[in-house]
Short mmCIF file of C-alpha atoms (C1' of nucleotides) in Angstrom, two decimals:
data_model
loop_
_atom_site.label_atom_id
_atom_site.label_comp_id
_atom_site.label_asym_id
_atom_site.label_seq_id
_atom_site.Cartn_x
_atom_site.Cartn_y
_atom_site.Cartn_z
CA UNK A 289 -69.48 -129.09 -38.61
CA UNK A 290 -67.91 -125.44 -39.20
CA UNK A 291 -65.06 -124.30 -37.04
CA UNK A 292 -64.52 -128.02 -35.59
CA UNK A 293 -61.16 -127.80 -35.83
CA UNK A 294 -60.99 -124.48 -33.22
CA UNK A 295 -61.04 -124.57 -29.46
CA UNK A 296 -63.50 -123.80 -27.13
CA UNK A 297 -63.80 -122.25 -24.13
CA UNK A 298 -65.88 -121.16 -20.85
CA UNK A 299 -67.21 -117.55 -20.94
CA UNK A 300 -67.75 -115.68 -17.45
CA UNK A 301 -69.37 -112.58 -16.49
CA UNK A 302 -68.49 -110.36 -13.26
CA UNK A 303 -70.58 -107.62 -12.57
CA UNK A 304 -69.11 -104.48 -10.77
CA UNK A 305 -72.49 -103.21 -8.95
CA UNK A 306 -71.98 -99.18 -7.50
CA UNK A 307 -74.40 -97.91 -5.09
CA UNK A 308 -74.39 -94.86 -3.38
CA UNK A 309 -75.14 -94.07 0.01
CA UNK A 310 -75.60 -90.63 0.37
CA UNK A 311 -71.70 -90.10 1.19
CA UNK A 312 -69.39 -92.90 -0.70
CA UNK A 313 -69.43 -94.60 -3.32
CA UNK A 314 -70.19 -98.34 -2.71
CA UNK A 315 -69.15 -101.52 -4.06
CA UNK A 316 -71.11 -105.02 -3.65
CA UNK A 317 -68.96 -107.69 -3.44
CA UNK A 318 -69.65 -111.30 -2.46
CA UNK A 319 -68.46 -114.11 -0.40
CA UNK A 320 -67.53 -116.75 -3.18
CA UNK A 321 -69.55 -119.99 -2.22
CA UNK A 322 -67.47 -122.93 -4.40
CA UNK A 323 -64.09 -123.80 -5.31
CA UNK A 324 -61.21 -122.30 -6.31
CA UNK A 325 -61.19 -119.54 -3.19
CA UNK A 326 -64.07 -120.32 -1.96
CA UNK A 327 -64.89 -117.64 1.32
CA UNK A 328 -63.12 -114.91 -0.45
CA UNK A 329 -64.13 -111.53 -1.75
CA UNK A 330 -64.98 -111.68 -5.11
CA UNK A 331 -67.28 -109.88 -8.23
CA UNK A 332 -70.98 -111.31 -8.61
CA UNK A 333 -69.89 -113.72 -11.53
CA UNK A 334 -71.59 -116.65 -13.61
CA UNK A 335 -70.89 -118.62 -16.36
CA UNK A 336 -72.73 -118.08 -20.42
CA UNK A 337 -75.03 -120.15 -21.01
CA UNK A 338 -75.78 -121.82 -24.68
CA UNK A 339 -78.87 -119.85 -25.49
CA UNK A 340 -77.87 -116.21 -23.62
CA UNK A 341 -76.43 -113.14 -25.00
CA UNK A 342 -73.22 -111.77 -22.30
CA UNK A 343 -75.75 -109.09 -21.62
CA UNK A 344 -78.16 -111.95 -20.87
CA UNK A 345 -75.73 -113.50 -18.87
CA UNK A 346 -75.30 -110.07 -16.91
CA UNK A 347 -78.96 -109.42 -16.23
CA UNK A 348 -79.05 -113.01 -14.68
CA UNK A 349 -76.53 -112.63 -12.61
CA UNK A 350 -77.55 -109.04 -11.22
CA UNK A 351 -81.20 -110.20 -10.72
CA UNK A 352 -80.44 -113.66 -9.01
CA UNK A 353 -78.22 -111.49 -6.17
CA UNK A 354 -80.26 -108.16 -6.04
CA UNK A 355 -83.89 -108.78 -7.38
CA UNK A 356 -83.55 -105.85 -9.43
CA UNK A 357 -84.40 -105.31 -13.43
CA UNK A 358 -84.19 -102.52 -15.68
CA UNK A 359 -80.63 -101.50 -13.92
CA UNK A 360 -78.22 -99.65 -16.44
CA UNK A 361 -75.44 -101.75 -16.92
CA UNK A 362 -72.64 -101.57 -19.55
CA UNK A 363 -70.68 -104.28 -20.81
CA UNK A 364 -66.70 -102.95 -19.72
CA UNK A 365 -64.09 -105.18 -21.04
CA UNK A 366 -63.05 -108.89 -21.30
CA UNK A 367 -60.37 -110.52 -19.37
CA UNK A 368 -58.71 -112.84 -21.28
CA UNK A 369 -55.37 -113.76 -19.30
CA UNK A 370 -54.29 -117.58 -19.85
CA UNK A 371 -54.26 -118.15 -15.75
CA UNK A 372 -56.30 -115.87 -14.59
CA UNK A 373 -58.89 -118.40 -12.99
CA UNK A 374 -55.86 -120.85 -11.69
CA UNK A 375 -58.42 -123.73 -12.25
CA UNK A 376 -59.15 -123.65 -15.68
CA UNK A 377 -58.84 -121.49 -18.54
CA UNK A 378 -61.99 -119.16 -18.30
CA UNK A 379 -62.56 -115.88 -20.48
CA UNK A 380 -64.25 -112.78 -18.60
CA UNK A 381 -66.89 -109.85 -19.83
CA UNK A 382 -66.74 -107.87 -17.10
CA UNK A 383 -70.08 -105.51 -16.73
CA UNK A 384 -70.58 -102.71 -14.64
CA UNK A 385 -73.88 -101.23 -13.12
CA UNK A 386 -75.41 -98.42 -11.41
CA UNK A 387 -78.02 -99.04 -9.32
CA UNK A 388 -80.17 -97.52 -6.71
CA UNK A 389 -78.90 -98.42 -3.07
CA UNK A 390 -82.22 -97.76 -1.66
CA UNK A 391 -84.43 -100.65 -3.93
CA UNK A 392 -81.99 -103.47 -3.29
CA UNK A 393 -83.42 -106.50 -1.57
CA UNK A 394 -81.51 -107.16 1.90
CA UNK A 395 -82.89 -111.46 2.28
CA UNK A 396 -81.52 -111.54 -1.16
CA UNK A 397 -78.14 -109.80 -0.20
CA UNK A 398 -77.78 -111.44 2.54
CA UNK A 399 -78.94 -115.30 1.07
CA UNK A 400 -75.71 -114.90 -1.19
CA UNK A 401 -73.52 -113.34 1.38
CA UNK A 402 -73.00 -110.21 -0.12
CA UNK A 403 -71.74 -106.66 1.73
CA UNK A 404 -71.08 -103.09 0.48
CA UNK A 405 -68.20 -101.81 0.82
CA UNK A 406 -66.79 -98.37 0.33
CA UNK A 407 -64.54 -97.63 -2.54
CA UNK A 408 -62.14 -96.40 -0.35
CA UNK A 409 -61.43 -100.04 1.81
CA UNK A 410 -62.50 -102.42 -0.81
CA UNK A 411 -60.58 -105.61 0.09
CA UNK A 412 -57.78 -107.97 -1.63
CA UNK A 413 -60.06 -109.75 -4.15
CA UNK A 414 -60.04 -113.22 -6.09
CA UNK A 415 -58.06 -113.80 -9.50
CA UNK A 416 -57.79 -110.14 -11.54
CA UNK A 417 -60.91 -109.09 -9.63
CA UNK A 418 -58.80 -105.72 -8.20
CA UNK A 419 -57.95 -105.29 -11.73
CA UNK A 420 -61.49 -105.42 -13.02
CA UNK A 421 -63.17 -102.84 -10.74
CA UNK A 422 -59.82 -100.83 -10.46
CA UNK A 423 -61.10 -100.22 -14.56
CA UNK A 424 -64.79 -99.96 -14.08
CA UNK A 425 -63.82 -97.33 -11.61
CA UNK A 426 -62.12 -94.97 -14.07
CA UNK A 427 -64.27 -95.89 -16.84
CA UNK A 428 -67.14 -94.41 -14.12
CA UNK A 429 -65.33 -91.00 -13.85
CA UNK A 430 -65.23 -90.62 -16.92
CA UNK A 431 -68.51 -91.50 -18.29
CA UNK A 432 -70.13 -89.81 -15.80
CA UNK A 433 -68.23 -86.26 -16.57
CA UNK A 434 -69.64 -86.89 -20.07
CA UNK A 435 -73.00 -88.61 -19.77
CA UNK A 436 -75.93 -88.35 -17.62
CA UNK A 437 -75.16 -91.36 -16.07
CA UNK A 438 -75.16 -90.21 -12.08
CA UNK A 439 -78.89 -90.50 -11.81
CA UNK A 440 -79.11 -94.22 -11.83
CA UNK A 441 -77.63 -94.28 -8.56
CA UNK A 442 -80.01 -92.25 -7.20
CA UNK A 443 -83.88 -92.30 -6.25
CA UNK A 444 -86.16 -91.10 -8.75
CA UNK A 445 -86.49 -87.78 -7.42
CA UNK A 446 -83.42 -86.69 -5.57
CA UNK A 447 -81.93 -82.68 -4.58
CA UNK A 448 -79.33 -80.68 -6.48
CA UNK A 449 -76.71 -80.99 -2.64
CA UNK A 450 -77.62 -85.11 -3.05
CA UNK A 451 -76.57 -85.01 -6.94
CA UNK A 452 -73.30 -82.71 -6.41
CA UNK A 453 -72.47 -85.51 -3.04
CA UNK A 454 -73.09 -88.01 -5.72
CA UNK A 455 -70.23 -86.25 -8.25
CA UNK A 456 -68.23 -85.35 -5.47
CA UNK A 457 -67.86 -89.37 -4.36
CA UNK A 458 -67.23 -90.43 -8.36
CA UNK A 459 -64.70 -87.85 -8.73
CA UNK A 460 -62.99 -87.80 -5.42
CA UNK A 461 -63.25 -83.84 -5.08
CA UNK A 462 -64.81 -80.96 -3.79
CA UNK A 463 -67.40 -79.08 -5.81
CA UNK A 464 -68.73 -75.51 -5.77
CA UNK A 465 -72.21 -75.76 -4.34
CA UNK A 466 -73.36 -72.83 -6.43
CA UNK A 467 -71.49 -73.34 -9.95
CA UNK A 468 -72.54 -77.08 -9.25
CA UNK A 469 -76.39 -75.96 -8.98
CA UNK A 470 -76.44 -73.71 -11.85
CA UNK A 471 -74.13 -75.81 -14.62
CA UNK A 472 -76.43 -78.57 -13.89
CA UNK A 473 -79.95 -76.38 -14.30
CA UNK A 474 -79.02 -74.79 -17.31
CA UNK A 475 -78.57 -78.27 -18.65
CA UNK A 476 -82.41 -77.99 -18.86
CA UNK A 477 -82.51 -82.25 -18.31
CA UNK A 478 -83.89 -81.73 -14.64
CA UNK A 479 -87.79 -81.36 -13.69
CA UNK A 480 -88.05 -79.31 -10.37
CA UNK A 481 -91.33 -80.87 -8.51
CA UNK A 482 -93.46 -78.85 -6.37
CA UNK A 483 -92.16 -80.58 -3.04
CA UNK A 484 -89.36 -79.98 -0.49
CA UNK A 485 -87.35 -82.48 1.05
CA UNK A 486 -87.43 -81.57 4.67
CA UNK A 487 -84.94 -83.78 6.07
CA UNK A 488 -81.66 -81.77 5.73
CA UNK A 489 -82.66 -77.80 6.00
CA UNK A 490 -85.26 -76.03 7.62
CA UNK A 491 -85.94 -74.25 4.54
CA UNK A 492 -86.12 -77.38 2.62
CA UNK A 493 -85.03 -78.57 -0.81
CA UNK A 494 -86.72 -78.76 -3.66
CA UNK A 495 -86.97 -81.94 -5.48
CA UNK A 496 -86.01 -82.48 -8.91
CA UNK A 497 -86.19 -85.62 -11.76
CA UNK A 498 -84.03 -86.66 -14.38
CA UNK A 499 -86.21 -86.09 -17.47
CA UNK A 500 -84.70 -88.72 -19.69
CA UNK A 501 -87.07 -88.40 -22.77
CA UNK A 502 -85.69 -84.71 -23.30
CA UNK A 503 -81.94 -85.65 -23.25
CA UNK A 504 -82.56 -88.13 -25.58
CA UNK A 505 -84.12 -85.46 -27.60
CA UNK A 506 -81.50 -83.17 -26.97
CA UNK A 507 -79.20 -85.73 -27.76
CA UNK A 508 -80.74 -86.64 -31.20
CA UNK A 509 -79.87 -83.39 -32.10
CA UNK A 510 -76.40 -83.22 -31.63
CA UNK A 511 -76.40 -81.58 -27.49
CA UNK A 512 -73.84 -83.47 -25.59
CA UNK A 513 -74.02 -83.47 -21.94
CA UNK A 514 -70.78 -82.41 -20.00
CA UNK A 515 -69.92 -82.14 -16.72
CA UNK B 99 -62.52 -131.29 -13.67
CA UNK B 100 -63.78 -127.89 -12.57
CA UNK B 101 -66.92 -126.08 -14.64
CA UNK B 102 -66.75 -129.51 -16.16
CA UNK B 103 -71.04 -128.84 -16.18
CA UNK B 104 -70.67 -125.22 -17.84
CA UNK B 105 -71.36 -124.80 -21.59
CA UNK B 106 -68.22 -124.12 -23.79
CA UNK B 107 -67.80 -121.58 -26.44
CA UNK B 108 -65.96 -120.24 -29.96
CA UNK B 109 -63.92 -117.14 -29.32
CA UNK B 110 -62.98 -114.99 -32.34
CA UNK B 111 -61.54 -111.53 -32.67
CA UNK B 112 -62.74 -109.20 -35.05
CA UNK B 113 -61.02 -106.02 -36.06
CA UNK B 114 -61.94 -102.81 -37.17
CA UNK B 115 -58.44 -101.15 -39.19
CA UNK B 116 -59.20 -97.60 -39.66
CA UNK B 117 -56.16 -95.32 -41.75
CA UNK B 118 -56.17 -92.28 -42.96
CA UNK B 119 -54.77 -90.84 -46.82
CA UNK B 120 -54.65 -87.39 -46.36
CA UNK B 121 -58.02 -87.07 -47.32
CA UNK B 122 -60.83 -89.68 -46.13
CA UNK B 123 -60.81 -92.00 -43.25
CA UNK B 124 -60.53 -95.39 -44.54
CA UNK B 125 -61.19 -98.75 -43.55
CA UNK B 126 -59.65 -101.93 -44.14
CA UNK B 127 -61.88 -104.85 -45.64
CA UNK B 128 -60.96 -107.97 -46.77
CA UNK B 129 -63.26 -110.72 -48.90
CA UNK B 130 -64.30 -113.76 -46.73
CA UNK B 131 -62.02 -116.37 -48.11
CA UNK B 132 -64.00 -119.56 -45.82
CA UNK B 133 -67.79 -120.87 -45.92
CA UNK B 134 -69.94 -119.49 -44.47
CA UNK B 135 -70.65 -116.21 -46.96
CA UNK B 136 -67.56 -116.95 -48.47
CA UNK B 137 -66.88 -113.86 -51.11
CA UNK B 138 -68.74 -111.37 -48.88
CA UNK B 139 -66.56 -107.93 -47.25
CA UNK B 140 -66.37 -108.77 -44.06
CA UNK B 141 -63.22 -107.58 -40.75
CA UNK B 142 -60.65 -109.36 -40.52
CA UNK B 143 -60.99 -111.70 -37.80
CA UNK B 144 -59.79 -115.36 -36.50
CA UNK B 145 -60.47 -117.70 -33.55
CA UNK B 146 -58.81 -117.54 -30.22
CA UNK B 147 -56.35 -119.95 -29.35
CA UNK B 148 -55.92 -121.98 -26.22
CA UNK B 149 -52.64 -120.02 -25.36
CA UNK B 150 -53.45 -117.12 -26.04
CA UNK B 151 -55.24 -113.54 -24.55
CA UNK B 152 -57.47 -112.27 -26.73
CA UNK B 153 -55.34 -109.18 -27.17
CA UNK B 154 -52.57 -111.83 -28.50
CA UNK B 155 -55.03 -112.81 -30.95
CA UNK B 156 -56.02 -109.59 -32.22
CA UNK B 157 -52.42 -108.83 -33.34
CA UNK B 158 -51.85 -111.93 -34.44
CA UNK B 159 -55.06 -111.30 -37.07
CA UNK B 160 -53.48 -108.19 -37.61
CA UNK B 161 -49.90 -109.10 -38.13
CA UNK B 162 -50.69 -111.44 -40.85
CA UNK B 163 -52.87 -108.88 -42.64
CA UNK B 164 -50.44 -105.80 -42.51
CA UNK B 165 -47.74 -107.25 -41.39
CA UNK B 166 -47.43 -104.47 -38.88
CA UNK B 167 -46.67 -104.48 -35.27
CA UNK B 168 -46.43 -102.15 -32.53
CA UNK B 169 -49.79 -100.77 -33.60
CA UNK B 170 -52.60 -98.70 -31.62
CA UNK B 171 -55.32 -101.00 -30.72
CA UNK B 172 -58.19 -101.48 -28.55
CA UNK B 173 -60.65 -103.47 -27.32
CA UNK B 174 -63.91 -102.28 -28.20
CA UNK B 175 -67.33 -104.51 -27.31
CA UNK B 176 -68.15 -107.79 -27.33
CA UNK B 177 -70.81 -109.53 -29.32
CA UNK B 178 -72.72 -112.49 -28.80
CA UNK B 179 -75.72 -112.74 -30.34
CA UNK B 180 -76.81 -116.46 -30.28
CA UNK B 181 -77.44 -116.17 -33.79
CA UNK B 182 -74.84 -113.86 -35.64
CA UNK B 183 -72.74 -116.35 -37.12
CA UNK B 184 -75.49 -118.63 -38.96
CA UNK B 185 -72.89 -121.31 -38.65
CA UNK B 186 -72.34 -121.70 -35.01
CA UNK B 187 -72.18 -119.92 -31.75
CA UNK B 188 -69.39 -117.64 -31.99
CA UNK B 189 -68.81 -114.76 -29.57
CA UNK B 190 -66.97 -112.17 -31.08
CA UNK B 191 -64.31 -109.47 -29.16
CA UNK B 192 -64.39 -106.80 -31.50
CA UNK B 193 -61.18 -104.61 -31.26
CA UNK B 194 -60.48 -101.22 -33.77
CA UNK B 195 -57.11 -99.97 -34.64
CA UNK B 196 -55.44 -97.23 -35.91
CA UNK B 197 -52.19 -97.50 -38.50
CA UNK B 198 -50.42 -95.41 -40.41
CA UNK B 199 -51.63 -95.98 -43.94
CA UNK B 200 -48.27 -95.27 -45.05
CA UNK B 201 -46.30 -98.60 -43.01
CA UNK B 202 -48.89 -101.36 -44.70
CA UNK B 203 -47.82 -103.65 -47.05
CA UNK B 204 -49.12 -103.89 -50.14
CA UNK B 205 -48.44 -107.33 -51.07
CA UNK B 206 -49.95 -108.58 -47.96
CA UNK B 207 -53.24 -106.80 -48.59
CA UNK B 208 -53.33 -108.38 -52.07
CA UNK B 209 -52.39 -111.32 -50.99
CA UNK B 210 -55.72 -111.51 -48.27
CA UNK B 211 -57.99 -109.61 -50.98
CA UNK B 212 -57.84 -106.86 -48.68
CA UNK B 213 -58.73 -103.52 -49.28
CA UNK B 214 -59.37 -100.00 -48.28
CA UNK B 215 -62.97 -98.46 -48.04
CA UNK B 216 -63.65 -94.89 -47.39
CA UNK B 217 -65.54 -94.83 -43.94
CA UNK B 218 -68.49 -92.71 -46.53
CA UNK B 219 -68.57 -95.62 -49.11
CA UNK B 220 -68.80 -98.76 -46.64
CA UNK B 221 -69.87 -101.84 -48.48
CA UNK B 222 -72.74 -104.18 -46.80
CA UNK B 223 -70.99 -106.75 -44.35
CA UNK B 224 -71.30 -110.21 -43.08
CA UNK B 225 -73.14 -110.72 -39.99
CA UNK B 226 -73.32 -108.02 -37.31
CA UNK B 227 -69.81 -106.45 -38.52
CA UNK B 228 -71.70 -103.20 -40.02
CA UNK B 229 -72.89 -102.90 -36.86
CA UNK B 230 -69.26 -103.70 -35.04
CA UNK B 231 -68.08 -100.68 -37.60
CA UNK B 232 -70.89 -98.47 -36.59
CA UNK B 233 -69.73 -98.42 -32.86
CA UNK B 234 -65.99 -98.44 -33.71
CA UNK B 235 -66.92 -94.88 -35.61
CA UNK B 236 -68.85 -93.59 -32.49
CA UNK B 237 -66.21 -94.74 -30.10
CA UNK B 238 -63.39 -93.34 -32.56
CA UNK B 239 -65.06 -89.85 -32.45
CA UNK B 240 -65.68 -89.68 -28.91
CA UNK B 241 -62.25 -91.02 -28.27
CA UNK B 242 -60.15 -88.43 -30.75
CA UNK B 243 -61.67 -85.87 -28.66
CA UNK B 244 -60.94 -86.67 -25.37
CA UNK B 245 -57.46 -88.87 -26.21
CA UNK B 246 -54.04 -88.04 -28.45
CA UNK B 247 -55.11 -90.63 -30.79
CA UNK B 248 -54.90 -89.13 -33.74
CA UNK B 249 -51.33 -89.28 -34.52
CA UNK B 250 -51.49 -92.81 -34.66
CA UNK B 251 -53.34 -92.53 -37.70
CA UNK B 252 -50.41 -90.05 -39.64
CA UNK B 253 -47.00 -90.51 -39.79
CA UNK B 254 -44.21 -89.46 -37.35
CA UNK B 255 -44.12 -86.09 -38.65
CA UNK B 256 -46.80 -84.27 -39.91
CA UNK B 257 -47.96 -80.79 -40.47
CA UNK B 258 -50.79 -78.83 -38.37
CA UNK B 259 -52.62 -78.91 -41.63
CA UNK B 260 -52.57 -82.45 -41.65
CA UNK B 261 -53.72 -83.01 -38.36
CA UNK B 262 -56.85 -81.02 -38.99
CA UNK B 263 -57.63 -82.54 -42.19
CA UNK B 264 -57.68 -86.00 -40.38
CA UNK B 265 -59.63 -84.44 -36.97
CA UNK B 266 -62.03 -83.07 -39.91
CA UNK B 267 -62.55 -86.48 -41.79
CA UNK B 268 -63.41 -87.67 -37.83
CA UNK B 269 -65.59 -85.66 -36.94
CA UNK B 270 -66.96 -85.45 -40.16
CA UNK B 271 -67.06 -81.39 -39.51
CA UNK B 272 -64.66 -78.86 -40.82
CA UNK B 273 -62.59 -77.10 -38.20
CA UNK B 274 -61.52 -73.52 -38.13
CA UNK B 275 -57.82 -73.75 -39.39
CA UNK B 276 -56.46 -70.67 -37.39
CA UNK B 277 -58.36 -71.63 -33.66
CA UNK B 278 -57.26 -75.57 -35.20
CA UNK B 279 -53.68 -74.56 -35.06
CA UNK B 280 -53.90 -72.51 -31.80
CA UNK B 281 -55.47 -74.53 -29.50
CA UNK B 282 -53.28 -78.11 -30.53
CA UNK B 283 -49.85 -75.81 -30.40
CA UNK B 284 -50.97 -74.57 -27.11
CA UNK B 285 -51.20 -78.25 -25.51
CA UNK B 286 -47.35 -78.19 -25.82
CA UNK B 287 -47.36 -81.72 -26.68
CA UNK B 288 -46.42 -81.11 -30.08
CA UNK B 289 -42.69 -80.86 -30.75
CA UNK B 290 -41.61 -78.62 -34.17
CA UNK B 291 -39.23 -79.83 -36.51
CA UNK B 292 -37.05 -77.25 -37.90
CA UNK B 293 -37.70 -78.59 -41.30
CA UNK B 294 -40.60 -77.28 -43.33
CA UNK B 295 -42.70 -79.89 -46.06
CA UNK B 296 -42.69 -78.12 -49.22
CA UNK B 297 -45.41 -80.32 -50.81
CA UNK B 298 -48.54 -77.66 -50.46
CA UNK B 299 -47.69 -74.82 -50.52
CA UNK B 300 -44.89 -72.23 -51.31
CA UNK B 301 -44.30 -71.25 -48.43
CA UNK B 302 -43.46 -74.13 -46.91
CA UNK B 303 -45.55 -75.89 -43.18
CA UNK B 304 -43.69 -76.72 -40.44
CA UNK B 305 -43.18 -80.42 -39.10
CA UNK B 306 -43.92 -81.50 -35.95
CA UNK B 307 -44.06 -84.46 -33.80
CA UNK B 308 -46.44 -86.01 -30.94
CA UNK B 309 -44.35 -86.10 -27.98
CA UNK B 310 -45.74 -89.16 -26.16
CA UNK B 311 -43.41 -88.92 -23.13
CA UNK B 312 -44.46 -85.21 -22.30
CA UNK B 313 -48.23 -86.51 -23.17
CA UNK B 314 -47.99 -89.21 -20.11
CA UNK B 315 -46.29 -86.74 -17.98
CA UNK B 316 -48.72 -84.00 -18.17
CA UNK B 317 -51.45 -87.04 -17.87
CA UNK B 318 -49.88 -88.51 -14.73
CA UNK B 319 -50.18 -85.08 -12.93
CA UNK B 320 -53.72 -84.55 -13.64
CA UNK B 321 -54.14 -83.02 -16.97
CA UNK B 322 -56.53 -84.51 -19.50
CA UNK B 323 -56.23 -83.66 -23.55
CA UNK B 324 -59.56 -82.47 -25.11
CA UNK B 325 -60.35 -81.75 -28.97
"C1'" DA C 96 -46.46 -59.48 -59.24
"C1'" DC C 97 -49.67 -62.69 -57.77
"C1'" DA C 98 -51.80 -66.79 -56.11
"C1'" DA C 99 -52.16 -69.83 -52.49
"C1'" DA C 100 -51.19 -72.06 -48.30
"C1'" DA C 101 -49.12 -71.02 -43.67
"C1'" DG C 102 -49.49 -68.64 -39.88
"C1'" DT C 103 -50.64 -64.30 -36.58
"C1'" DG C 104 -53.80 -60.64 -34.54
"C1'" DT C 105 -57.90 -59.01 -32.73
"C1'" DT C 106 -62.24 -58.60 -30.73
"C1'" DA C 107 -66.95 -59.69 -29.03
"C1'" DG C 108 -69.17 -62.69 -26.44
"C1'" DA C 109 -69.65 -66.95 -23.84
"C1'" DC C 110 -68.41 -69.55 -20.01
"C1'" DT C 111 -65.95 -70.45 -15.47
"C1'" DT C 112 -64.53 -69.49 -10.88
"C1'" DA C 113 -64.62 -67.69 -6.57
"C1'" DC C 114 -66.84 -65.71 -3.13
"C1'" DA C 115 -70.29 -62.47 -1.07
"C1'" DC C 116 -74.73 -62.36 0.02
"C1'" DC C 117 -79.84 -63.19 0.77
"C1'" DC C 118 -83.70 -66.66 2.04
"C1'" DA C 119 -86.66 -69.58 4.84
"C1'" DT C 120 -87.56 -71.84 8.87
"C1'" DG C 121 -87.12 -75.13 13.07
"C1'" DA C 122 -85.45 -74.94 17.34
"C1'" DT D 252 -83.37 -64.61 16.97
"C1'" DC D 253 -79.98 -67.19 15.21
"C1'" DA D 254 -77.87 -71.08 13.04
"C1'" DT D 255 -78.05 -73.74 8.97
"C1'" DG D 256 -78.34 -75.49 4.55
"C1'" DG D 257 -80.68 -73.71 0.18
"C1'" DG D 258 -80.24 -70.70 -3.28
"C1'" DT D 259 -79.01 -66.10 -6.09
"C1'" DG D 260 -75.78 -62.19 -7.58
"C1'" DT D 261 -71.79 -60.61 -9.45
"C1'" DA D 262 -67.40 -59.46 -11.29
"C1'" DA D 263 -62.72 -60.80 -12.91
"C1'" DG D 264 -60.60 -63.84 -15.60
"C1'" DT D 265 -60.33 -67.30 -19.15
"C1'" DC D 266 -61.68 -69.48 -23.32
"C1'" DT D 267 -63.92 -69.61 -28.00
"C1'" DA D 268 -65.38 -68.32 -32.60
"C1'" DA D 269 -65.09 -65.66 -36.34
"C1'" DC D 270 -62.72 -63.36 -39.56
"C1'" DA D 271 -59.24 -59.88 -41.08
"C1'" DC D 272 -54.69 -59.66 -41.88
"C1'" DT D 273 -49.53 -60.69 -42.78
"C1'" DT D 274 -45.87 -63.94 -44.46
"C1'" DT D 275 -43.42 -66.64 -47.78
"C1'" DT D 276 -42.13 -68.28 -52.13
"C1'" DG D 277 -42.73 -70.93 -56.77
"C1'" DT D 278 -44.33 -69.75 -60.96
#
DNA sequence: ACAAAAGTGTTAGACTTACACCCATGA
DNA sequence: TCATGGGTGTAAGTCTAACACTTTTGT
């Protein structure tokens, strides 16, 4: 048997989940449901299984609490710290993922006790938990300055004032309405549909979708998406 | 016994070592010197240890290959294909780093049958480890333009001539040498030497040095480096 | 003196920023 | 008609790219 002689051990993965509300940035978190700190805040987490990749792993995991598939999700970084499950010695791939707020399943939500929270008053949080999304936080600002990430947390077909509330939650700051509007047109990566959404302006909005075949065009060739 | 029911695994850590001669980035291979596909090129790797993080284990690996310390490193992806090591199941951590080609030590690179590749004349690989190197290049590029990495790849002092040469062998795209110059002095993060390197050219280039401290100032208060 | 690398100057055009302004429409 | 969010115009300032030019010195 190869390798016999080196150790094993158990391999985790916690998902960070965002979700966006329309104003903040959200976090899903979960009641943990078995022992050690049980009833505490904690990441959506399971253990590898024999036959899984991680990314595997990760879908499960995401799927069994939201119902969702085809969610972008990116593998972050392992935690590998000797105690930092106090009950046995268990190594981490954290994951993080984007999804759309509005196509999560409450009954399943609420079956495994889990809440949103805002990223402003997320709670004290099990083992290096803090840690974890404390990372997949800044790894967000950054990747979305520099990839068209943003639209996974929103509907399919969203305005220009929703996308700029979007980048004004990830970033923390104010944006100019009208650089904001233009910067992101002349990206050329948006499809402006012939409807208005209503619900904010009595002139109305126009609609727009993410046209993800022509970035990855556009991307083929050596564009790359900023800002 | 906790997640006494959960499946256990092999950790290893594989490394991507990527230096830089003046001319060519350059990667460090060694020959496999274990079953399986012993005699193949393959990164240097080894097994996590029950005592260890996997960041411990990654300069352990790398310690007894260069014998160098206090080296740039990261943590770049994990992968865990069920099948990648024929073997076994073995989830790999892959981490690159970046060292002065200067500091290594020769007779520990014989001694390992280790040896340097330029990143344009990569030999085929054991496993998935083309495929680790593939995403270490892409996250190296990305990364020297948006970090100060790049002068962990040259010596302490180096000339601005230098430091295009290696952002050139990066991004695989000549630079303008005059813009080049301006736009890296203007940072302020470089500090000049008042001694000159005579080695090419008459006249004589100016030293300078990465000043790290002013680097995490300027970072704490909001700035952020870019090409 | 001249070749060659180091380094400076200059200019056209692109892009950014800030803010003034016009548009459409429900109440 | 007027208040409101949607959307366009515009001009000053900054940044970039390209290339011409000057500097220094070993041979």
């Amino acid at each position: 048997m190869p390798y016999s002689d080196k150790d094993m051990f158990h391999l985790a993965v916690d998902c960070v989940i965002f979700g966006f509300d329309g104003e903040h940035l959200n976090l899903l978190l979960y009641k943990r449901d078995f022992e050690p700190e049980k009833g505490s805040w904690s990441l959506m987490g399971g253990f590898l299984q024999k036959k899984e990749t991680l990314d595997d792993a990760a879908y499960r995991v995401l799927a069994r609490i939201t119902g969702m598939r085809d969610i972008y999700m990116e593998q972050l970084s392992a935690f590998s710290e000797v105690d930092r499950d106090p009950a046995a010695r268990v190594v981490s791939m954290a994951y993080y993922s984007l999804i759309n707020i509005q196509d999560y399943r409450e009954d399943l939500l609420k079956k495994h006790g889990a809440q949103w929270f805002s990223i402003n008053e997320i709670p004290s949080l099990v083992f290096d938990h803090s840690e974890i999304v404390d990372k997949a936080l800044r790894r967000l600002k950054r990747r979305a300055k520099y990839q068209p990430i943003g639209f996974e947390l929103l509907p399919e077909t969203f305005t220009i004032t929703q996308l700029r509330l979007l980048y004004e939650a990830i970033y923390q700051e104010k944006l100019e309405p009208a650089n904001f509007r233009r910067k992101i047109i002349s990206m050329n990566l948006l499809d402006r549909l012939p409807i208005k959404d209503m619900s904010n302006s009595k002139k109305g909005a126009y609609l727009y979708a993410f046209n993800k075949e022509r970035y990855e065009e556009y991307e083929a060739s050596g564009y790359s998406f900023e800002l």
